[in-house]
CSV table of C-alpha atoms and ligand atoms in Angstrom, one decimal:
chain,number,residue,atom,x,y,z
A,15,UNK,CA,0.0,0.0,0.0
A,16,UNK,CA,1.4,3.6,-0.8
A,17,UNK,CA,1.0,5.9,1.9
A,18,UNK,CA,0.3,9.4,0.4
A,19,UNK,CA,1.5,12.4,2.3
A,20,UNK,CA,-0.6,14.7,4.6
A,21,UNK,CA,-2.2,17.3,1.9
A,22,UNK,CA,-2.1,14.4,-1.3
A,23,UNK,CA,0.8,16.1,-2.6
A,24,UNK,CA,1.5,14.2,-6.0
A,25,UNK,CA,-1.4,12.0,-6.1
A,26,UNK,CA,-3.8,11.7,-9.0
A,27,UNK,CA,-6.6,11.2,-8.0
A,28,UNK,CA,-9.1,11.3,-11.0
A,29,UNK,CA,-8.7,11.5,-14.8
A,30,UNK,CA,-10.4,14.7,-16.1
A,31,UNK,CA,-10.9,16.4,-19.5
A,32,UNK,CA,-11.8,19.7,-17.8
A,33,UNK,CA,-8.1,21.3,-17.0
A,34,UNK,CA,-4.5,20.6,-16.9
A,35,UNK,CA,-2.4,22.7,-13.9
A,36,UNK,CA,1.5,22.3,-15.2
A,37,UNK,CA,3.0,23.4,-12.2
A,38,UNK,CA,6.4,23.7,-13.6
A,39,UNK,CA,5.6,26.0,-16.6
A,40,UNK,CA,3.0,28.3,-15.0
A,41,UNK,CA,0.1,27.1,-17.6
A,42,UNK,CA,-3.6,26.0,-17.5
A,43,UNK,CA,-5.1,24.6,-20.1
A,44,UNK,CA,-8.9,24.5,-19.8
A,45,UNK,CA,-10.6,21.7,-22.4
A,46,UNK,CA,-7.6,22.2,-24.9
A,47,UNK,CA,-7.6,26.0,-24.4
A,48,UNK,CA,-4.1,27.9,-23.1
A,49,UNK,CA,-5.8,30.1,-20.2
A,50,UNK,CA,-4.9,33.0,-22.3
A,51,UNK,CA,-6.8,32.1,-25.2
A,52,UNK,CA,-9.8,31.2,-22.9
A,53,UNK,CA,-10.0,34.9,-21.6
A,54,UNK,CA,-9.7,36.2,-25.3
A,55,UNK,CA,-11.9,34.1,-26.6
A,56,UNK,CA,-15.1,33.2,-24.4
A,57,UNK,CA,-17.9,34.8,-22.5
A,58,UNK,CA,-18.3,32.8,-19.0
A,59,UNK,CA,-21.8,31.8,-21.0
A,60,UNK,CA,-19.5,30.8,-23.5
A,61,UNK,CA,-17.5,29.0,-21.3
A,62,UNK,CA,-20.3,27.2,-19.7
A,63,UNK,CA,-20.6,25.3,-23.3
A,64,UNK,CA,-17.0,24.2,-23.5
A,65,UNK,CA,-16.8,22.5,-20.1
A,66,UNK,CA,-20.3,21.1,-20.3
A,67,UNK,CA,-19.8,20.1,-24.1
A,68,UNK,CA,-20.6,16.6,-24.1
A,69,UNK,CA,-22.0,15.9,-20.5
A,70,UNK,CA,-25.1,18.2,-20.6
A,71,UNK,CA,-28.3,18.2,-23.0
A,72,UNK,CA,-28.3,21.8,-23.4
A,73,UNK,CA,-27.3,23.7,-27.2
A,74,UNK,CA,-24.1,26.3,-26.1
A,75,UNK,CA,-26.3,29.1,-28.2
A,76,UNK,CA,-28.8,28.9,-26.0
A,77,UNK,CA,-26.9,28.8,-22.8
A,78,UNK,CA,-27.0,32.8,-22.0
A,79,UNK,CA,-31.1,32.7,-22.3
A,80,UNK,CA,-31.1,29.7,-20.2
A,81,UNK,CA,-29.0,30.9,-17.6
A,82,UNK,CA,-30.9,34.0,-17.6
A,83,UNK,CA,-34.3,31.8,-17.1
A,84,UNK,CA,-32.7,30.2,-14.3
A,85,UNK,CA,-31.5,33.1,-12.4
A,86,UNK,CA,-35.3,34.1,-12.5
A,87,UNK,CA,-36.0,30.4,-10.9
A,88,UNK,CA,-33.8,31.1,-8.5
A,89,UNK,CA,-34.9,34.8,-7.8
A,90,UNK,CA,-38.0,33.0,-7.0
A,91,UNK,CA,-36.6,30.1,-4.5
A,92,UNK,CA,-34.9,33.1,-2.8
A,93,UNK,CA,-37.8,34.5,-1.8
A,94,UNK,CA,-38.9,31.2,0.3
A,95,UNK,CA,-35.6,31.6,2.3
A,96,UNK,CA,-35.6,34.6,3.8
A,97,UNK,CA,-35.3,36.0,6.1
A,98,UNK,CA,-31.5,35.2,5.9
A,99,UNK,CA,-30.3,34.0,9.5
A,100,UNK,CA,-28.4,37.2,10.6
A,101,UNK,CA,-25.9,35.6,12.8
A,102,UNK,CA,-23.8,34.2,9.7
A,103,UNK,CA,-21.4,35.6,7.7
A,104,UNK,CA,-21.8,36.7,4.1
A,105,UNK,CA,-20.6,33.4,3.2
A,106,UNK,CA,-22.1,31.1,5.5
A,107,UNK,CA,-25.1,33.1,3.9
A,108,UNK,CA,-25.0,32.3,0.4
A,109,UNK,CA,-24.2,28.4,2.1
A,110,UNK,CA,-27.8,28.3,3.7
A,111,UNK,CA,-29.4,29.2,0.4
A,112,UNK,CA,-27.5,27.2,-2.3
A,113,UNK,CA,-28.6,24.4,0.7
A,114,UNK,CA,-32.1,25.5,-0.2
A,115,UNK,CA,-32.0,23.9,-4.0
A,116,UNK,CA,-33.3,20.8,-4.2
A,117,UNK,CA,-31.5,17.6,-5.4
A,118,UNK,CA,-33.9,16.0,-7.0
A,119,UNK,CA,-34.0,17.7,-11.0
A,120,UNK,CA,-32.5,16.5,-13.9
A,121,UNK,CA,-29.3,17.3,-13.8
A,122,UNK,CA,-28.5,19.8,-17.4
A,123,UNK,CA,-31.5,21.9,-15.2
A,124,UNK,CA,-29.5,21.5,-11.8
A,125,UNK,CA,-26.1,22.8,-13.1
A,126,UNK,CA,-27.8,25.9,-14.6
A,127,UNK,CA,-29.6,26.5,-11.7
A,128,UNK,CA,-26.7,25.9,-9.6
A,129,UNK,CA,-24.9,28.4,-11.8
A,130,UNK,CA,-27.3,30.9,-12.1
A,131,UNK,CA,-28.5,30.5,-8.2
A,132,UNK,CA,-24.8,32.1,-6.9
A,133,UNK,CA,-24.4,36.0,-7.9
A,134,UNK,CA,-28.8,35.8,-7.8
A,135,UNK,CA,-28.1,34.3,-3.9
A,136,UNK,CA,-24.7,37.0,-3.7
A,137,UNK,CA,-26.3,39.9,-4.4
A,138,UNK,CA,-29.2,39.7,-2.3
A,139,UNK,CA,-26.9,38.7,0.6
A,140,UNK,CA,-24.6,41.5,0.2
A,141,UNK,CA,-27.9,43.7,-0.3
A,142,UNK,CA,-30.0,42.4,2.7
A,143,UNK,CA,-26.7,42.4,5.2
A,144,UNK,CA,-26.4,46.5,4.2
A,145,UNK,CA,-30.7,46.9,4.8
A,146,UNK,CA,-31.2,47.2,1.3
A,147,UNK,CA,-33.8,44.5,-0.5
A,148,UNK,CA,-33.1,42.2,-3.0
A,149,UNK,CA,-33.4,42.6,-6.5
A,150,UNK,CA,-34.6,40.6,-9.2
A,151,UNK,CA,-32.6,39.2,-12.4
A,152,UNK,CA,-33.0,40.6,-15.9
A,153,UNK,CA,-32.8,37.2,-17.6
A,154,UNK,CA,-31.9,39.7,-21.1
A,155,UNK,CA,-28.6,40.2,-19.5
A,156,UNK,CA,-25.2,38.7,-19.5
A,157,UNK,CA,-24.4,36.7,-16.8
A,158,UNK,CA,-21.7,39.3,-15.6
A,159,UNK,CA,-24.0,42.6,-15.9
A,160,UNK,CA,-26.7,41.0,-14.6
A,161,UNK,CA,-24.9,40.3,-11.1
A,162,UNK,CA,-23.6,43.9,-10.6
A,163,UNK,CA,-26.9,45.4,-11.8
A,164,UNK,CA,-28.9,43.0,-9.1
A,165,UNK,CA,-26.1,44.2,-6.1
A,166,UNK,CA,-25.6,48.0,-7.4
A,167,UNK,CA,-29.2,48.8,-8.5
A,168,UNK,CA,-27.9,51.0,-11.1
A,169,UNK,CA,-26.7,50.4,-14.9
A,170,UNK,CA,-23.5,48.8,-15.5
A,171,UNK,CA,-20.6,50.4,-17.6
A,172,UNK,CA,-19.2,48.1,-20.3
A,173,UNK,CA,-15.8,48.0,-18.7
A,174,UNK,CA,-16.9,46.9,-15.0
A,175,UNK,CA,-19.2,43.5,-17.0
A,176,UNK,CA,-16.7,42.9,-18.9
A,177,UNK,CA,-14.0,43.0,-16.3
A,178,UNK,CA,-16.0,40.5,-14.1
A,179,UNK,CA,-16.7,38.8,-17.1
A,180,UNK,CA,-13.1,37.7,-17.6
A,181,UNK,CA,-12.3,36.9,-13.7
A,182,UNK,CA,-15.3,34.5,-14.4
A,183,UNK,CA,-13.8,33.1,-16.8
A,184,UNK,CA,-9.9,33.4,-15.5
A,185,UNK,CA,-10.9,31.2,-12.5
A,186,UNK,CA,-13.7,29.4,-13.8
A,187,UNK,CA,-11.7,26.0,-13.4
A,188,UNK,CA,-8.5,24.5,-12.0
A,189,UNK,CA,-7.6,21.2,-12.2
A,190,UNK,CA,-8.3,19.4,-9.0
A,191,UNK,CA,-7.8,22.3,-6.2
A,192,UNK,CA,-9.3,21.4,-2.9
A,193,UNK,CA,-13.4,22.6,-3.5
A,194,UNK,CA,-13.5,20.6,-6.9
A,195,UNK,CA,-12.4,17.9,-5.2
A,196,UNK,CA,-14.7,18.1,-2.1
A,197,UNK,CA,-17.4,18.6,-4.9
A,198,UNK,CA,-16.1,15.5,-6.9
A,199,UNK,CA,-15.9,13.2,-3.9
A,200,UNK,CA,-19.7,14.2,-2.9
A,201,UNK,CA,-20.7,13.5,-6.6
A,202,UNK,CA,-19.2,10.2,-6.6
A,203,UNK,CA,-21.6,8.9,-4.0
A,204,UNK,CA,-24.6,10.1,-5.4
A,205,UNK,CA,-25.5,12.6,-3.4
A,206,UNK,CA,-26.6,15.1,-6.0
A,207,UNK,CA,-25.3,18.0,-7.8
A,208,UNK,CA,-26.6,20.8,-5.2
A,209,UNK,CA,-25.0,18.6,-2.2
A,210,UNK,CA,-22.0,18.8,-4.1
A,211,UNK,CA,-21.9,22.0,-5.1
A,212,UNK,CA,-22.3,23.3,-1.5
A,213,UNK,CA,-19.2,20.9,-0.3
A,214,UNK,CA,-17.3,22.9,-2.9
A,215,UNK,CA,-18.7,26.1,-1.4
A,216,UNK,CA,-17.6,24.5,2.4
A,217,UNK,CA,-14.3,24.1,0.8
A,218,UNK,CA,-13.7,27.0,-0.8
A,219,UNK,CA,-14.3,29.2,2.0
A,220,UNK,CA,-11.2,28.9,3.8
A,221,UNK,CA,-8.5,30.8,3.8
A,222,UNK,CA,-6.2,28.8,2.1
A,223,UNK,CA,-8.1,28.4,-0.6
A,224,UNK,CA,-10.8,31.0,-1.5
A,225,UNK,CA,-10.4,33.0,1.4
A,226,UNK,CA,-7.6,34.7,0.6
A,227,UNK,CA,-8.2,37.8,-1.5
A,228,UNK,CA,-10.3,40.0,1.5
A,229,UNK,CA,-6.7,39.2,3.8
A,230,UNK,CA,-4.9,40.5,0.9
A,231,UNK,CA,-6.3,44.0,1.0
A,232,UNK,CA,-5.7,43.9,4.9
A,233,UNK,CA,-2.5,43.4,4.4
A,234,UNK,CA,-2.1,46.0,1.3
A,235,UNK,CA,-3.6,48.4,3.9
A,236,UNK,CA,-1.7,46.8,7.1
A,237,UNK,CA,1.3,48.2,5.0
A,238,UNK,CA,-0.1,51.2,4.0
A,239,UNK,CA,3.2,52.6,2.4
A,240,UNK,CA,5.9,50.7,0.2
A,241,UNK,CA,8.6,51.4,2.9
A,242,UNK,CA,7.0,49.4,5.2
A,243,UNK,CA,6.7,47.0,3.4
A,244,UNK,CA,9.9,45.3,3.8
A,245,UNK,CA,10.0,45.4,7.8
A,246,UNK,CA,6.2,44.4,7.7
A,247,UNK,CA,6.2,41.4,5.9
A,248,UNK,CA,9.8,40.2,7.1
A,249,UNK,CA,7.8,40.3,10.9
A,250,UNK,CA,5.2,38.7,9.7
A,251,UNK,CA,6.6,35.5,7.8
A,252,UNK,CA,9.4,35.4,10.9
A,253,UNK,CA,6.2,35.2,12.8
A,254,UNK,CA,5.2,32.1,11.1
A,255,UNK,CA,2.3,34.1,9.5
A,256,UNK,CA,1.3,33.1,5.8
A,257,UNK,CA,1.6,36.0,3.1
A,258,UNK,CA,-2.2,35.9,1.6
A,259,UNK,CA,-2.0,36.0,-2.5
A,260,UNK,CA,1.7,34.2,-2.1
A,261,UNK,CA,2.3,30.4,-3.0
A,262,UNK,CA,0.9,27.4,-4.4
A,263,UNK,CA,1.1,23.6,-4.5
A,264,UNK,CA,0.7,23.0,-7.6
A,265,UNK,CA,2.9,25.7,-9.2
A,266,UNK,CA,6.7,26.9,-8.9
A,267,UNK,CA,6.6,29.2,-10.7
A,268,UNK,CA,3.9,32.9,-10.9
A,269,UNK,CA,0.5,31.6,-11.3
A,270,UNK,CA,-0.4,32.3,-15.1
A,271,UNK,CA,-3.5,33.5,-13.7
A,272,UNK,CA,-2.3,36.4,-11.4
A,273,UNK,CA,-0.9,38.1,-15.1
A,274,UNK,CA,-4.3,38.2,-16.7
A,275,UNK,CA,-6.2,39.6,-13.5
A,276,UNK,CA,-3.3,42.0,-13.2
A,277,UNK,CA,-3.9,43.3,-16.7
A,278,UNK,CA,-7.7,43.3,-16.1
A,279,UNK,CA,-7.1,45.3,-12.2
A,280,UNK,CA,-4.9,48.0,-14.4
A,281,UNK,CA,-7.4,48.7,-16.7
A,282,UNK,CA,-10.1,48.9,-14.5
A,283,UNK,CA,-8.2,50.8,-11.3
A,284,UNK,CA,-8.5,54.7,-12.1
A,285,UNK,CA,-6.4,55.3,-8.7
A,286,UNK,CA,-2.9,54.1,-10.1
A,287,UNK,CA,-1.6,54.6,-6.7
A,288,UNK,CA,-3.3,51.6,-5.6
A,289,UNK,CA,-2.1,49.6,-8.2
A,290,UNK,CA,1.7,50.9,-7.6
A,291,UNK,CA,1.3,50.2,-3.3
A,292,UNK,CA,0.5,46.4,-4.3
A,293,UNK,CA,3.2,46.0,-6.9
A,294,UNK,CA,5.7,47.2,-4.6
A,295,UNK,CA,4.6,45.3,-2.1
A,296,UNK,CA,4.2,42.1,-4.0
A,297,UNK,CA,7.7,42.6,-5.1
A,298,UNK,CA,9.3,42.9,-1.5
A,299,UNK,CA,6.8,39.5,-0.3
A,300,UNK,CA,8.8,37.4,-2.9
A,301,UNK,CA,12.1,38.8,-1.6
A,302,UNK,CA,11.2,37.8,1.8
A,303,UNK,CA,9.7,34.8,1.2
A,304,UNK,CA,12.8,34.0,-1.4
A,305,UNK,CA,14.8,35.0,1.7
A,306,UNK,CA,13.1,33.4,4.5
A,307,UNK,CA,11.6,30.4,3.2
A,308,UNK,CA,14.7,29.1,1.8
A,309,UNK,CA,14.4,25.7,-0.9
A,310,UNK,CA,10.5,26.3,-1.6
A,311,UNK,CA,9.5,28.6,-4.4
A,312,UNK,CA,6.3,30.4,-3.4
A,313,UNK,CA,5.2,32.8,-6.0
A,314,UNK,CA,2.3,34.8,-6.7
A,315,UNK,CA,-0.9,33.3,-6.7
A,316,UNK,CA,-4.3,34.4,-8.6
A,317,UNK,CA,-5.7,35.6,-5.0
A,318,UNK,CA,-3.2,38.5,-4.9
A,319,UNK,CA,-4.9,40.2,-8.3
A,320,UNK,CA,-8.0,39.0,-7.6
A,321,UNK,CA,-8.5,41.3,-4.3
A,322,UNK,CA,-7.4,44.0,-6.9
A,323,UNK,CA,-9.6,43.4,-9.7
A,324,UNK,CA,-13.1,43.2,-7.1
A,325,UNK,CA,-11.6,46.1,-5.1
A,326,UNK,CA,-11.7,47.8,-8.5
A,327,UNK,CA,-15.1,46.6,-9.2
A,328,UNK,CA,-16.4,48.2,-5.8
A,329,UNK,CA,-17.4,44.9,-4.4
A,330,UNK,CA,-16.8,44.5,-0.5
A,331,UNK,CA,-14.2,42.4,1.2
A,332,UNK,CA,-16.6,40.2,2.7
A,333,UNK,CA,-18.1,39.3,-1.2
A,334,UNK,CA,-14.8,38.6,-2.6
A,335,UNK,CA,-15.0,34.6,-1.7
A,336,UNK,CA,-18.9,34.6,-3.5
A,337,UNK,CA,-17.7,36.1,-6.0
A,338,UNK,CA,-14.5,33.5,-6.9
A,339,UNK,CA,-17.7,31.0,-6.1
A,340,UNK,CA,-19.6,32.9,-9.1
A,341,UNK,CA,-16.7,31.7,-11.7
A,342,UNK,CA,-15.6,28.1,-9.7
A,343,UNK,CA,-19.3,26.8,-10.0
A,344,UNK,CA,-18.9,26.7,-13.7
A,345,UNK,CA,-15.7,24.2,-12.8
A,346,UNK,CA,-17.7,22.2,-10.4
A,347,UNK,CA,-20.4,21.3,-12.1
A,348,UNK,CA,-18.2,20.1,-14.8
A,349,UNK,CA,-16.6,18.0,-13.0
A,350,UNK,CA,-19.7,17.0,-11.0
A,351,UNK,CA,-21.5,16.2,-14.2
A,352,UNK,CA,-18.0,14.3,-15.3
A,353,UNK,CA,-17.9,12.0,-12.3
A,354,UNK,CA,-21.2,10.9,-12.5
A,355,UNK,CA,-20.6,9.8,-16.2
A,356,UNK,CA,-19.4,7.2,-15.3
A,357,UNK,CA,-17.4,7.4,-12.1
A,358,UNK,CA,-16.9,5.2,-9.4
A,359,UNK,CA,-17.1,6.0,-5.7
A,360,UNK,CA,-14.3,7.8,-4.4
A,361,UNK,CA,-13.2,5.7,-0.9
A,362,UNK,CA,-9.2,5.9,-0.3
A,363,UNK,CA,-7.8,4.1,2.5
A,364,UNK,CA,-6.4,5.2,5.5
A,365,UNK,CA,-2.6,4.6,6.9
A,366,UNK,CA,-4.4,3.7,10.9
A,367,UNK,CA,-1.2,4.7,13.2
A,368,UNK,CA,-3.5,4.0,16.6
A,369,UNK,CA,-3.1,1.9,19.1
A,370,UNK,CA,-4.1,-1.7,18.9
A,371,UNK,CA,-6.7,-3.4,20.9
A,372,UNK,CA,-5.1,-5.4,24.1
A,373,UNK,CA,-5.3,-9.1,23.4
A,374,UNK,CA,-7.6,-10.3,26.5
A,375,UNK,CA,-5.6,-11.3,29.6
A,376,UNK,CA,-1.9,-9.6,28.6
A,377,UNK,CA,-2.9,-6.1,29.9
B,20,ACO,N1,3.6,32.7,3.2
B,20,ACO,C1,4.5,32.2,4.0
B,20,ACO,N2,4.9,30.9,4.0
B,20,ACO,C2,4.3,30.1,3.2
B,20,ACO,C3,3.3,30.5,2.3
B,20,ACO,C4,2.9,31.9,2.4
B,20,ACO,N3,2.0,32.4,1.6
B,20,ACO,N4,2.9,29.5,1.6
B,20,ACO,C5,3.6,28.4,2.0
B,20,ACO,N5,4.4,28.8,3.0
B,20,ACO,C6,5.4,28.0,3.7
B,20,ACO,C7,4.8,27.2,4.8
B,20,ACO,O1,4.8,27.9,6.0
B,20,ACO,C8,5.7,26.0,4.8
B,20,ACO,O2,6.9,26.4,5.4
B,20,ACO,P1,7.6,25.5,6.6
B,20,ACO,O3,7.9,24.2,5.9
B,20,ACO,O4,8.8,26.3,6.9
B,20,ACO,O5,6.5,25.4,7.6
B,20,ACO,C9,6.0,25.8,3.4
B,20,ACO,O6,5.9,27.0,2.7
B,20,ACO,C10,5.2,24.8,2.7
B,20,ACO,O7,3.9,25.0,3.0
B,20,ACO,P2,2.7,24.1,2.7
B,20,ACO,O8,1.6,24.4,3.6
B,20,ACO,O9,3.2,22.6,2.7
B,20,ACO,O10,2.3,24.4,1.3
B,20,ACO,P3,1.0,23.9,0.6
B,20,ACO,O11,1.3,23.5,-0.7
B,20,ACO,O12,0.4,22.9,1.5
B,20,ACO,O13,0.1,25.1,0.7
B,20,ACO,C11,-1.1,27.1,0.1
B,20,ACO,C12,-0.3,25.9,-0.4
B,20,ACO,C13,-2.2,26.6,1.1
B,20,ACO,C14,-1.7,27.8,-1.0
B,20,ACO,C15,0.0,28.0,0.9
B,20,ACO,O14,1.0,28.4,0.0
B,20,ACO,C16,-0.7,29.2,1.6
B,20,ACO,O15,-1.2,29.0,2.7
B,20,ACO,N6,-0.7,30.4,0.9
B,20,ACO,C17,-1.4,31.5,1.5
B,20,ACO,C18,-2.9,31.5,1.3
B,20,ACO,C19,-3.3,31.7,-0.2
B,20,ACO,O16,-2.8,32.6,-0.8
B,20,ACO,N7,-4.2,30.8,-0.6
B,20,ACO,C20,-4.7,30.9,-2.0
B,20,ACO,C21,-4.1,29.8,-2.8
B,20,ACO,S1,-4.7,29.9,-4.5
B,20,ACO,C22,-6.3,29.2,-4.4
B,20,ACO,O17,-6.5,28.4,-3.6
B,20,ACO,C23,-7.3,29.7,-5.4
């Protein structure tokens, strides 16, 4: 029997056709797309089709109108959930609705609902946690649009839909990170897709995984200044603190995605400074953690641009982790929809290091 370590490092531990992490050269390739292509080339509707393409009954032309359909279904299952319990976080919020949808639908139906239900269950939570109500979709709209114009109440600028549009798309899917998994192992019993969908959202939340970005803007404005930064972040790592936005265990090298969020947080960001504070400061966390963490190569992760790109998008700290939620539910459905074709139940072994029972009478 192989023993595998602590955190699986190394192990396989499905064969996909969704993604492809290659650690070593810093690239993700998504369904036979370089990840730079993909954020060229597709709308997250778009996107939908080429990771469903060949496990769901649904045309990709018609995915947008769909989606749009099933926001409006899940506008309406909103409504027999609230109100929202007030004593969780934003979150644990949009956890106790996506628990709401029922497992028992086809499943094509259930991944679009389960798509369309998170920015339809986002905005109302970040609306309803500020006193403001909920509003409903406009099934006309892009996926993108539509979110901001249910949270902001207000017409959407080109530039703000279609930067969200490409983070959608940027993290929509990732090999087999830590909620696809959960999501993948809940599939494989037969759970159902919702069940499995909120395992990936119980997953996600931490702040190893999808947790991350809100930390990064505390630490951004922890720092405040880029002279600080040095002393700041050398107390913290000697500390034994983890730098949020920083490493990876899959890559050892910058995180491809971190470049295209980058781009997108420039172009969005009209307060430069902002932009010039996190480079800075990014470039003196690699120095200390190239320093300090001698033999491991921790680079930038997509977390560190992320918290730039929804800072830029006026979204609040507590929404950033629903939002990555928005894009990753496109991934685990795919994969969700993937294991059942097919799939077997997913039941490793364990290495059991405890103590033996006492043989009677040689106690
Ligand atoms: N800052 C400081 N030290 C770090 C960091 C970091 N960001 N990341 C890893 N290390 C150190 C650990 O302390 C450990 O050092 P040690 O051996 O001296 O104790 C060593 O690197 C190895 O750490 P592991 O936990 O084994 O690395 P692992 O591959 O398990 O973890 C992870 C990967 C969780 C992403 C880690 O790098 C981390 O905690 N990063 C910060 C949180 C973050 O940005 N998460 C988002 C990741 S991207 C995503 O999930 C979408």
């Amino acid at each position: 029997m192989t023993v595998a370590t602590g955190g699986l490092d190394g192990v396989v531990a499905a064969k996909t056709v969704m993604s492809h992490v290659d650690g070593e050269a810093g690239r993700l390739i998504v369904r036979g797309y370089d990840l730079g292509d993909l954020a060229d080339r597709f709308t997250f509707e778009e996107l939908l089709g080429v990771l469903w393409d060949g496990f769901v009954d649904i045309r990709p032309d018609s995915i947008r109108a769909d989606l749009g359909e099933a926001r409006m279904e899940a506008f309406g299952i909103l409504q027999t959930c609230l109100p929202l319990p007030s004593n969780l976080s934003a979150v644990e919020q949009l956890r106790f609705l996506l628990s709401a949808l029922p497992d028992h639908t086809l499943e094509e139906r259930q991944a679009l609902l389960a798509v369309a239900a998170v920015p339809v269950f986002t905005a109302a939570v970040l609306r309803l946690r500020t006193g403001r109500s909920a509003i409903a979709p406009d099934a006309r709209l892009n996926h993108a649009t539509d979110f901001l114009r249910m949270l902001r109440n207000e017409p959407i600028p080109d530039h703000d839909s279609e930067a969200l549009d490409t983070y959608l798309v940027t993290v929509a899917d990732h090999g087999l990170n830590a909620s696809t998994f959960a999501a993948r192992i809940i599939a494989s019993t037969q759970a159902g897709l919702f069940s499995a969908v909120v395992g990936g959202l119980c997953a996600l939340k931490g702040p190893l995984h999808g947790g991350a970005p809100g930390p990064v803007l505390d630490m951004l404005d922890a720092i405040g200044r880029p002279e600080n930064a040095k002393t700041w972040l050398t107390e913290a790592v000697a500390q034994g603190e983890r730098l949020m936005g920083f490493g990876h265990r899959i890559y050892r090298v910058r995180d491809p995605r971190a470049d295209v969020l980058k781009a997108v947080a420039k172009r969005l960001k009209n307060d430069t400074n902002r932009i010039q504070l996190a480079e800075e400061i990014e470039a003196a966390a690699l120095c200390v953690l190239a320093d300090q963490k001698k033999g491991l190569t921790l680079e930038t992760n997509v977390e560190f641009y992320t918290a730039l790109v929804l800072e830029a998008l006026r979204l609040p700290r507590e929404s950033f982790t629903l939002i990555f939620a928005m894009g990753r539910v496109a991934g685990w459905t795919a994969h969700i929809l993937e294991q059942l074709d097919g799939g077997r139940i997913i039941r490793p072994q364990s290495d059991y290091v405890g103590p033996m029972p006492q043989v009677a009478g040689t106690a």
